[in-house]
Tab-separated table of C-alpha atoms in Angstrom:
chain	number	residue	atom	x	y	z
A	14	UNK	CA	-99.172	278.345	143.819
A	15	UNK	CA	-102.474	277.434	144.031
A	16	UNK	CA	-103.147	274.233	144.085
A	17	UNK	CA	-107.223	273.052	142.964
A	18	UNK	CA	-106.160	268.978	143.291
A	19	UNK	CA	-108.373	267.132	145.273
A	20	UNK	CA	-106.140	263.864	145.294
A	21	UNK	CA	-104.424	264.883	148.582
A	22	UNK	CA	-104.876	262.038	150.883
A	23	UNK	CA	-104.417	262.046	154.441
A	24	UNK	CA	-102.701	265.370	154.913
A	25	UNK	CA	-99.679	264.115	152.260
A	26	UNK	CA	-99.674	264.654	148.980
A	27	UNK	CA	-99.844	262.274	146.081
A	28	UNK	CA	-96.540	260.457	145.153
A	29	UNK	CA	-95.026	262.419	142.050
A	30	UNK	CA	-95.358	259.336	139.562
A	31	UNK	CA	-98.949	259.719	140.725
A	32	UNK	CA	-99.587	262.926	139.460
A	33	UNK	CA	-97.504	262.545	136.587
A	34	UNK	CA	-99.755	259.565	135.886
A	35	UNK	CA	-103.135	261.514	136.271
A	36	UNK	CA	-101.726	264.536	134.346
A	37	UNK	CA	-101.158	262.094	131.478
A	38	UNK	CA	-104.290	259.865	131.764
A	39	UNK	CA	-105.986	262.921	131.848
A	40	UNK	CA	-104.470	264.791	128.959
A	41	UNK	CA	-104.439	261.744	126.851
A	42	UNK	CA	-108.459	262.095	127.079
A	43	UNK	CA	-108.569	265.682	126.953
A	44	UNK	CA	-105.739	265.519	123.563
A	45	UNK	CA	-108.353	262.658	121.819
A	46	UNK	CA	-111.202	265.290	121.882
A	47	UNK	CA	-109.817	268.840	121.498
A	48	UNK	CA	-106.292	267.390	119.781
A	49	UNK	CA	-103.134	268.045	120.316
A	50	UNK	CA	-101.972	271.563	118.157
A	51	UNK	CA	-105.311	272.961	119.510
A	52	UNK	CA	-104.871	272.548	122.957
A	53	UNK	CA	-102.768	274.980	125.573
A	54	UNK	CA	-101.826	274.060	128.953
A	55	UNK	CA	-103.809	276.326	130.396
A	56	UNK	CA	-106.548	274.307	128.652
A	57	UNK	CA	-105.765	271.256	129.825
A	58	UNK	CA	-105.001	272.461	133.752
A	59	UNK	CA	-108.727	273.552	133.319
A	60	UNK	CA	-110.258	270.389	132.060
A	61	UNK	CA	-108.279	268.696	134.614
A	62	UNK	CA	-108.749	271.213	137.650
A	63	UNK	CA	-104.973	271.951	138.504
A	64	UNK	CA	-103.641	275.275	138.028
A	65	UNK	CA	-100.939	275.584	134.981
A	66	UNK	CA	-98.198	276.385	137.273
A	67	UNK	CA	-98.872	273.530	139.425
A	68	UNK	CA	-98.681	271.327	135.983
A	69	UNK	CA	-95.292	273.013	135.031
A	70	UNK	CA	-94.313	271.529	137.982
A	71	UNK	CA	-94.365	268.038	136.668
A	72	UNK	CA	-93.618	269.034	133.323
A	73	UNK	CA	-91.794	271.393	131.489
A	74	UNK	CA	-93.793	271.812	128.356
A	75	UNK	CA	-97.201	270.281	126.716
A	76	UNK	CA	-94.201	268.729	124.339
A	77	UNK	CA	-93.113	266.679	127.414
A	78	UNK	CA	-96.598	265.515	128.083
A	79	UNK	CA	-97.550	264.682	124.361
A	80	UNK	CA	-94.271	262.788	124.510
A	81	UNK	CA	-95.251	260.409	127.373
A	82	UNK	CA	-98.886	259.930	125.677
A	83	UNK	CA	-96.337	259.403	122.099
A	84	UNK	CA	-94.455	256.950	123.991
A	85	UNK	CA	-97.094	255.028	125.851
A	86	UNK	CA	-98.928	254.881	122.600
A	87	UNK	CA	-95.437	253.177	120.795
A	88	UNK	CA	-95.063	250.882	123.679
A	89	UNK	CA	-98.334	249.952	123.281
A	90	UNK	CA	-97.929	249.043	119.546
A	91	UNK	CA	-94.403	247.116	120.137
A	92	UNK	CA	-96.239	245.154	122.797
A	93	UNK	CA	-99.333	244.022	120.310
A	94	UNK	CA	-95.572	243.287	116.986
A	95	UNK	CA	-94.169	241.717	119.686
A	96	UNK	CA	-97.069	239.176	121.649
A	97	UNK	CA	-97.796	238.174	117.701
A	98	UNK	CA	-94.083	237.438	116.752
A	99	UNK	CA	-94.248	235.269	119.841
A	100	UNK	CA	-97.211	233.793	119.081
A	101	UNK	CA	-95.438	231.996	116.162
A	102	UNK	CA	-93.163	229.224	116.384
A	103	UNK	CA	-90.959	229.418	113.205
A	104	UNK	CA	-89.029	232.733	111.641
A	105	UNK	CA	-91.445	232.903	108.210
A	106	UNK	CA	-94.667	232.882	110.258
A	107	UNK	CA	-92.630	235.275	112.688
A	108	UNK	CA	-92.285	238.058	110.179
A	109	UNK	CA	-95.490	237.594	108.534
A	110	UNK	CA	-97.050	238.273	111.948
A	111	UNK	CA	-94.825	241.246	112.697
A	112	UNK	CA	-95.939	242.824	109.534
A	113	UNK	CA	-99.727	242.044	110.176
A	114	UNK	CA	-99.513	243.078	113.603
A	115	UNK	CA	-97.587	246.367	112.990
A	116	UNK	CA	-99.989	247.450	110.463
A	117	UNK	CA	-103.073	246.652	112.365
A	118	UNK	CA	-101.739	248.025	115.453
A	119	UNK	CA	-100.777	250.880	114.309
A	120	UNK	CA	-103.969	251.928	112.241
A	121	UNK	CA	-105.638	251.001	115.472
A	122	UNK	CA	-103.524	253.452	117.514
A	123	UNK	CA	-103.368	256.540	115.527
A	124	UNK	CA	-106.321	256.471	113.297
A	125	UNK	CA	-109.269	255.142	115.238
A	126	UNK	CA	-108.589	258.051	117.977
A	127	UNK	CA	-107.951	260.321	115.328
A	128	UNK	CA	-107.497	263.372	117.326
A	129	UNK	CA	-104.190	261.090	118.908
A	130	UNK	CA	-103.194	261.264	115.424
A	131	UNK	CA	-102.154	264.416	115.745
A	132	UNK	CA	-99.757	263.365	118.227
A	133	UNK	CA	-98.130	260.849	116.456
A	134	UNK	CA	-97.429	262.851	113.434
A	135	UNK	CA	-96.104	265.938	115.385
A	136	UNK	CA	-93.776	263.378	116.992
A	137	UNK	CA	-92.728	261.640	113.616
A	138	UNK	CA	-92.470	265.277	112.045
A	139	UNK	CA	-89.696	266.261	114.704
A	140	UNK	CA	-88.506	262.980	114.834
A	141	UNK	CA	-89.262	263.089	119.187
A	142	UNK	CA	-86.583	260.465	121.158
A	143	UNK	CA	-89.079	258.304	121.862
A	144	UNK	CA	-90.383	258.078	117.991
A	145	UNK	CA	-86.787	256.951	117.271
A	146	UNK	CA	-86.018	254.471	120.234
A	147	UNK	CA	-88.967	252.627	118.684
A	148	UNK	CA	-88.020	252.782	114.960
A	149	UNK	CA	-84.832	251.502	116.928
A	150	UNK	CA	-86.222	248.077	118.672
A	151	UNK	CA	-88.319	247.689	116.098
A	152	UNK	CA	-85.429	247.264	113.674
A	153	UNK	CA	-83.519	245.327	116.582
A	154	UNK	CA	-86.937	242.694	116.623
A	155	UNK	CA	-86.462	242.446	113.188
A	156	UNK	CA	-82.973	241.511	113.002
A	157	UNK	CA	-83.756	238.877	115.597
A	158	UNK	CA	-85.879	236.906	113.811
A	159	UNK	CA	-83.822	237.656	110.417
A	160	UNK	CA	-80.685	235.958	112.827
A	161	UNK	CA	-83.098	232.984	113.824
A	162	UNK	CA	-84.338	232.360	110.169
A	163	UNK	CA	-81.134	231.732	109.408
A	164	UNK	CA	-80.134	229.897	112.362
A	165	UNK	CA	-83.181	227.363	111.322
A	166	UNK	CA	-82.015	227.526	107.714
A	167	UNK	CA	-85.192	228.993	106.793
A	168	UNK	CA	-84.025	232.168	105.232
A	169	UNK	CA	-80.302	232.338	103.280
A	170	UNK	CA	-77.124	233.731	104.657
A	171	UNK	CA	-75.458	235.142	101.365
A	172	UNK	CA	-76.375	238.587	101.836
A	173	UNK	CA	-75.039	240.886	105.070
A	174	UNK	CA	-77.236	240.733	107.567
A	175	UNK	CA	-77.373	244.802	108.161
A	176	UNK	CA	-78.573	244.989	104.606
A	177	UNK	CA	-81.546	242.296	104.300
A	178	UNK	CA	-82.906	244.042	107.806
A	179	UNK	CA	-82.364	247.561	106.522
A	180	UNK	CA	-84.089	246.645	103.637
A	181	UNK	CA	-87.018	244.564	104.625
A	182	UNK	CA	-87.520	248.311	107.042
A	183	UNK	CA	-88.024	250.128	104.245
A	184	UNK	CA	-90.651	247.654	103.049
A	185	UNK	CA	-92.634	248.104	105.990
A	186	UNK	CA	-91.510	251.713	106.942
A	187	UNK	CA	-94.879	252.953	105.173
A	188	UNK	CA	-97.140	251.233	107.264
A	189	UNK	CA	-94.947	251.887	110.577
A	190	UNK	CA	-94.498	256.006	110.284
A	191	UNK	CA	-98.285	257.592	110.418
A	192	UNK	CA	-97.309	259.995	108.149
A	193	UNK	CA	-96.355	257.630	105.529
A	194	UNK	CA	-99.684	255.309	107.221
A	195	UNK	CA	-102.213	258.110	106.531
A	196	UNK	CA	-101.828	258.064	102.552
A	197	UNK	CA	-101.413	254.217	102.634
A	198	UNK	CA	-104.702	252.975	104.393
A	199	UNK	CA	-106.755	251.661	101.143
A	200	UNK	CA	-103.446	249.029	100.902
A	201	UNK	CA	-103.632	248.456	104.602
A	202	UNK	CA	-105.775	245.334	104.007
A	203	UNK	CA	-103.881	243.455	101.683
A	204	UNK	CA	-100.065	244.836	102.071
A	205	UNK	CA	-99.113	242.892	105.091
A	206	UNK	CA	-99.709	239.423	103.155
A	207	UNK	CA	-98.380	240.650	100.075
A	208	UNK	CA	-95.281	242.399	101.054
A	209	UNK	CA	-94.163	239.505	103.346
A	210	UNK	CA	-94.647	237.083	100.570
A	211	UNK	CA	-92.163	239.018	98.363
A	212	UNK	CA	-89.693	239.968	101.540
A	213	UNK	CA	-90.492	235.861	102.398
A	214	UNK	CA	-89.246	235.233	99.081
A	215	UNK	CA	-86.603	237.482	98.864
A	216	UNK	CA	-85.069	235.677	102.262
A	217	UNK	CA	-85.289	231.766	100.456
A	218	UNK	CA	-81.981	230.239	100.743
B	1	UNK	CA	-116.217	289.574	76.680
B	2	UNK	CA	-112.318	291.427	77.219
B	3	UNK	CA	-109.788	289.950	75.389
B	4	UNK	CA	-106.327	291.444	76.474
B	5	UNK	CA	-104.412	288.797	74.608
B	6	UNK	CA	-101.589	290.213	72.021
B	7	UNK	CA	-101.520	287.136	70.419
B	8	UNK	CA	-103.622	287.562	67.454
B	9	UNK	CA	-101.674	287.014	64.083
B	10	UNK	CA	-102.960	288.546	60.818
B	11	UNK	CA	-106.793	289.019	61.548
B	12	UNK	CA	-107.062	285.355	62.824
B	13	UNK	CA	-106.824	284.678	66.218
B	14	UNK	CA	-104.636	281.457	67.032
B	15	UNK	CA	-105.942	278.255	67.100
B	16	UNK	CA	-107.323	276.795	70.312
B	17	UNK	CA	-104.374	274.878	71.090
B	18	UNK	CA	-101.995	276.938	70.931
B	19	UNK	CA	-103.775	279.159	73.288
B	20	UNK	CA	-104.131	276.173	75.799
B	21	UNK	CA	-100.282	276.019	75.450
B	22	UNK	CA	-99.836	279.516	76.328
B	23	UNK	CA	-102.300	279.385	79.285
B	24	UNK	CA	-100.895	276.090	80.630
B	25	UNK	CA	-97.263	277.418	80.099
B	26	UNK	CA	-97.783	280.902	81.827
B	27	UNK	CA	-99.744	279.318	84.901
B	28	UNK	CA	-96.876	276.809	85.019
B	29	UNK	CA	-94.679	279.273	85.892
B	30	UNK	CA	-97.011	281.095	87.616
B	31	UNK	CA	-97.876	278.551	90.210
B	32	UNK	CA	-94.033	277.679	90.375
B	33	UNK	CA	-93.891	281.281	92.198
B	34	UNK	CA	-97.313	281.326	94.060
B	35	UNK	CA	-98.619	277.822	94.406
B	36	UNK	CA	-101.417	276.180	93.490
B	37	UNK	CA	-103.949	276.669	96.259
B	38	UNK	CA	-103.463	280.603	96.652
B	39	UNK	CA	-103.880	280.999	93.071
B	40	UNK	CA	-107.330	281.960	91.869
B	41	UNK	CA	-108.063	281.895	88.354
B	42	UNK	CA	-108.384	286.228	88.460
B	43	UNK	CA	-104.756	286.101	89.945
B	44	UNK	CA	-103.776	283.876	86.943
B	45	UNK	CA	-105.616	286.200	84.021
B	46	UNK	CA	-104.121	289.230	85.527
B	47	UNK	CA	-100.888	287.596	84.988
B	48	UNK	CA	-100.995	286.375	81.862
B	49	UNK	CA	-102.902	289.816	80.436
B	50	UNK	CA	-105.829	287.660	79.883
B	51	UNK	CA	-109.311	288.262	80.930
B	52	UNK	CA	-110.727	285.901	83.668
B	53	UNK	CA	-113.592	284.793	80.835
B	54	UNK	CA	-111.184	284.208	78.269
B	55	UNK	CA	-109.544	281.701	80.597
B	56	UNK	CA	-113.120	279.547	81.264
B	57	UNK	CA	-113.509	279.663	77.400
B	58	UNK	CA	-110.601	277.199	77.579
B	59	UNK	CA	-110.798	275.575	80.947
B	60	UNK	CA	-113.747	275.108	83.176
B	61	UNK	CA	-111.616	275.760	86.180
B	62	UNK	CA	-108.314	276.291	88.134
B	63	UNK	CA	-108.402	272.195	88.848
B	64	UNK	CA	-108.679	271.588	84.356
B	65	UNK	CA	-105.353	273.874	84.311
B	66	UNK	CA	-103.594	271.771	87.328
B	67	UNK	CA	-104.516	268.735	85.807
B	68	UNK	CA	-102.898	269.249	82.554
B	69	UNK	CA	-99.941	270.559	84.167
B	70	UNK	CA	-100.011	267.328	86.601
B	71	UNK	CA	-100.471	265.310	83.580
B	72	UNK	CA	-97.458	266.809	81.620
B	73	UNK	CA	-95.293	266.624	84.744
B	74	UNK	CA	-96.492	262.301	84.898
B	75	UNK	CA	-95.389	262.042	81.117
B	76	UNK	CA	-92.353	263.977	81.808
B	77	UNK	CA	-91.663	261.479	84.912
B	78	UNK	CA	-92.477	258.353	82.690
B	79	UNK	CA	-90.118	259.159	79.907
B	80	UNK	CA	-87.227	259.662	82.254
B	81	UNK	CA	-88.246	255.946	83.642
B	82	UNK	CA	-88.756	254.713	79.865
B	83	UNK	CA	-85.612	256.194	79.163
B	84	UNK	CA	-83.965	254.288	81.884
B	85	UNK	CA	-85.270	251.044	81.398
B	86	UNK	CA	-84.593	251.140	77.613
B	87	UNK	CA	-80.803	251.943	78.160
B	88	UNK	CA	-80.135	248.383	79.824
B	89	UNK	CA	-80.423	244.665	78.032
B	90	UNK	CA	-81.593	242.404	80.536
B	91	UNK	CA	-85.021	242.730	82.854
B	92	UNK	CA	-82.648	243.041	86.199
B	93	UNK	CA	-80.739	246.013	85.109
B	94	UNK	CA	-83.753	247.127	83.585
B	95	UNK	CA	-85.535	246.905	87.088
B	96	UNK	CA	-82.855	248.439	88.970
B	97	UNK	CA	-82.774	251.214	86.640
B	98	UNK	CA	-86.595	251.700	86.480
B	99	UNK	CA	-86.255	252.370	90.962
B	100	UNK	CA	-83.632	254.176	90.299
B	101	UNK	CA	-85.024	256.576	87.792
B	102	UNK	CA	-88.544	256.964	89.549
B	103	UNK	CA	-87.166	257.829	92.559
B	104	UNK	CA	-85.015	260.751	90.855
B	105	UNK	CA	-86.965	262.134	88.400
B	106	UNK	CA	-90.237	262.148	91.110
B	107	UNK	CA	-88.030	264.345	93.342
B	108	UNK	CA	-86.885	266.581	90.629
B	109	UNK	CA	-90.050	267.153	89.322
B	110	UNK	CA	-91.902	266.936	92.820
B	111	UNK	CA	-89.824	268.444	95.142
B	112	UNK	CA	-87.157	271.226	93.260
B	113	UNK	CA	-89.496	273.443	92.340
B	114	UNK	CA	-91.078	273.587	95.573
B	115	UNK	CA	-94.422	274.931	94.414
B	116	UNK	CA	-95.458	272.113	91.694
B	117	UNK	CA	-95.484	269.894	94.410
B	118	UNK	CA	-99.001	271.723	95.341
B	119	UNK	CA	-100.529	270.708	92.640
B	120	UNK	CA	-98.873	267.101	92.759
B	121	UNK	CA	-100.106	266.675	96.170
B	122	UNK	CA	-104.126	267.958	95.260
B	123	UNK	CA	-103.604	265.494	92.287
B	124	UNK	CA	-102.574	262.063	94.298
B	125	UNK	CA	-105.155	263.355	96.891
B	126	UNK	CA	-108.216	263.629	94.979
B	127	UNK	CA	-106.505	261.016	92.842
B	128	UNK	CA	-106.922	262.978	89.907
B	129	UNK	CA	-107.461	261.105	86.156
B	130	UNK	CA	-104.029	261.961	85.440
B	131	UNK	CA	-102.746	260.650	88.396
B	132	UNK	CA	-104.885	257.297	88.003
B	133	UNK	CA	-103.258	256.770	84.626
B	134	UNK	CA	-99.969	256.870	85.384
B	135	UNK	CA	-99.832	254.735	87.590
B	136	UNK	CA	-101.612	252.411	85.501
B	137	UNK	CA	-99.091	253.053	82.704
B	138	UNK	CA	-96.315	252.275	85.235
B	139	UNK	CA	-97.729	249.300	86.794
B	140	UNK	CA	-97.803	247.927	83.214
B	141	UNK	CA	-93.930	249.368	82.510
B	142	UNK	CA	-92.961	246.719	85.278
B	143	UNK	CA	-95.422	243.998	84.150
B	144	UNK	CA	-93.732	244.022	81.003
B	145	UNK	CA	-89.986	244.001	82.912
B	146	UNK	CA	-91.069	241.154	84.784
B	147	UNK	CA	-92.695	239.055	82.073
B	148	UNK	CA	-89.186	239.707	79.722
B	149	UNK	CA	-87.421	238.214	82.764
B	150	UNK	CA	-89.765	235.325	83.101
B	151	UNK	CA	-88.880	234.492	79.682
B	152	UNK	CA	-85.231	235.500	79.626
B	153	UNK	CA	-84.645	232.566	82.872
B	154	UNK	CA	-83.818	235.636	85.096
B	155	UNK	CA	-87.023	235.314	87.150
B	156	UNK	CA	-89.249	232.839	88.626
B	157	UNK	CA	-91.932	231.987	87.458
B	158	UNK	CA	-94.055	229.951	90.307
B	159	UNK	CA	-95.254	233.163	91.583
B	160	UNK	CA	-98.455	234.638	89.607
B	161	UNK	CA	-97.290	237.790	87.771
B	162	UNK	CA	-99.943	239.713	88.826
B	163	UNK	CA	-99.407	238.821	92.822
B	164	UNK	CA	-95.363	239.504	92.329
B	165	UNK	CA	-96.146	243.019	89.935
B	166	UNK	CA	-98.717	244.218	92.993
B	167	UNK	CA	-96.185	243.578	95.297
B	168	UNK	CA	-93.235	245.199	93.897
B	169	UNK	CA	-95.920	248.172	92.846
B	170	UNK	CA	-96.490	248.246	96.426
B	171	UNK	CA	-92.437	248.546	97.473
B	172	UNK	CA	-92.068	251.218	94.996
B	173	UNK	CA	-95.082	253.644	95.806
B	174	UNK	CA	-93.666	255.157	98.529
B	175	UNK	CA	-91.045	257.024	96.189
B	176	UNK	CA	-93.297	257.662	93.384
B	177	UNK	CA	-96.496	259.385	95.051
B	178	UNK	CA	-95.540	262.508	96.224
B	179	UNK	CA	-97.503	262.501	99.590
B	180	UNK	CA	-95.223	259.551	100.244
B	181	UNK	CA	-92.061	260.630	98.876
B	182	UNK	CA	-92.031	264.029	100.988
B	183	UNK	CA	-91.696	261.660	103.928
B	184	UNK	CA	-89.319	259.097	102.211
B	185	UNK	CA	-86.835	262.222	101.380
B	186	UNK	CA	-84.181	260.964	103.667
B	187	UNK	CA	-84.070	257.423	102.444
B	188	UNK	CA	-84.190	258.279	98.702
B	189	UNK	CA	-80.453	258.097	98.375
B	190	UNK	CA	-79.913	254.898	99.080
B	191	UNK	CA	-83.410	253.188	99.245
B	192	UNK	CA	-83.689	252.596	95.430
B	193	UNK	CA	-80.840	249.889	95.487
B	194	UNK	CA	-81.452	248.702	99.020
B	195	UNK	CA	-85.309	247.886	97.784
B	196	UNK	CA	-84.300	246.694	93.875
B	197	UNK	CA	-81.794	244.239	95.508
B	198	UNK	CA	-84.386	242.820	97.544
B	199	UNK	CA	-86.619	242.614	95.188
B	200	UNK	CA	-84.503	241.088	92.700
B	201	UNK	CA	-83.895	238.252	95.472
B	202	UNK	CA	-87.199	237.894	95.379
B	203	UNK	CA	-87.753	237.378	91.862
B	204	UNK	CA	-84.599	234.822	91.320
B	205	UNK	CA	-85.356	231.608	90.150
């Protein structure tokens, strides 16, 4: 195998995570110019000056790497939902902020890097496991405030709690999925407020 | 100029309209088969025995045809939601119904005959005048709904009607544009009461 890394140090190699890590910083920036369909490994072993097979050694397909960018890029987005969910102090202001912060993050994330774009929507498209582990604590953040709202008697108790947070998901489903994103950007400005009004006043005891 | 048409009656040809009907109905059918985009107007005159020039006598392109078929599909859609909303007495039901039959007759018409949904799609993307329309026409179906249960007592009324019909416009989009609703396929079962229950929390006095 041949072997055109020059990030052996000191007669050792580079830790594994290491290379995984510059394989993936790498591709990330080589996916946001060329995108993601258009690019083959053998590309991207060029740009980064490894050989392919050395590459295949740390992962099995450009799949695998577009999923680590996919879920880097989700992590990223739950991080910005959840620092403003935190940022509030009571359950209303909670969700309003999850809803303003999902929206903006996202756009942010897939759109202004549009070639990354392509990314995200393969990964929505096939539904990758790292796509639906997010959907997943996304819904699981949401429940926790719905349980807290009506812990603090802000929101009502009537209805099951499975069904007002499955619900209030498919409210903001079309500004969470970037396929469903891409065709709702001109509402992106004024949907967060206005959609957690109405799910706001949908949860009033 | 050609004119391979059969269709002339006793000496006269037929009026204009009728031959609009005939040209709209063949390429119907003919775009059911072929799609939209890979049909070129020559394709379509072969088909219907026509002569390409005949054709542009009527329409002034492939996009005039699509349109009219877009637009007859939209009233087609609306009188299935009319239809619906009529058949119950009070705004709630009427609501509920209204979700209900959007949802059902946008698939049907969208999505079974996999080819209209070409045209559909060029239509809410270059947001044809059709397209603009109905959704103009809808947004007032629901005004009217929610003003008959502002004054029926079912709804509240502290909310400005035009903030609470935006909003509920904006819960319901996803399952009646079709470069939504391809995306929304897997929720469409069960979405339309999920999201009318929510929103009728919303509205309750």
């Amino acid at each position: 195998m041949t072997k055109t890394t020059n990030h052996t140090t000191s007669g050792r190699g580079p830790a594994d995570h290491e290379v995984r890590d510059q394989i993936v910083k790498a591709a990330t920036e080589h996916f946001r110019l060329y995108g993601f369909e258009k690019t083959a490994v053998s590309d991207l072993a060029k740009a980064i000056g490894f050989s392919k097979a050395y590459i295949y050694k740390f992962f099995e397909s450009k799949q695998a790497i577009g999923e680590l960018i996919c879920a880097n890029c989700l992590r990223e987005i739950e991080a910005d939902i959840r620092a403003a969910v935190d940022g509030a102090a009571r359950p209303p202001e909670k969700l309003r902020r999850m809803f303003k912060a999902a929206v903006e993050s996202s756009l942010r994330l897939f759109f202004e890097d549009r070639k990354l774009y392509d990314i995200a929507a393969a990964a929505a498209t096939e539904r990758w496991a790292a796509v639906r582990a997010y959907e997943e604590r996304i819904a699981v953040m949401l429940q926790d405030i719905l349980r807290q709202g009506r812990e603090s008697e802000d929101f009502e108790r009537k209805t099951p709690l499975d069904e007002t947070a499955m619900a209030i998901y498919l409210v903001m489903r079309p500004y969470l999925n970037p396929l469903l994103l891409q065709h709702s950007q001109e509402h992106a400005d004024e949907a967060p407020a206005q959609l957690s009004s109405l799910v706001l006043r949908s949860l009033s005891p």
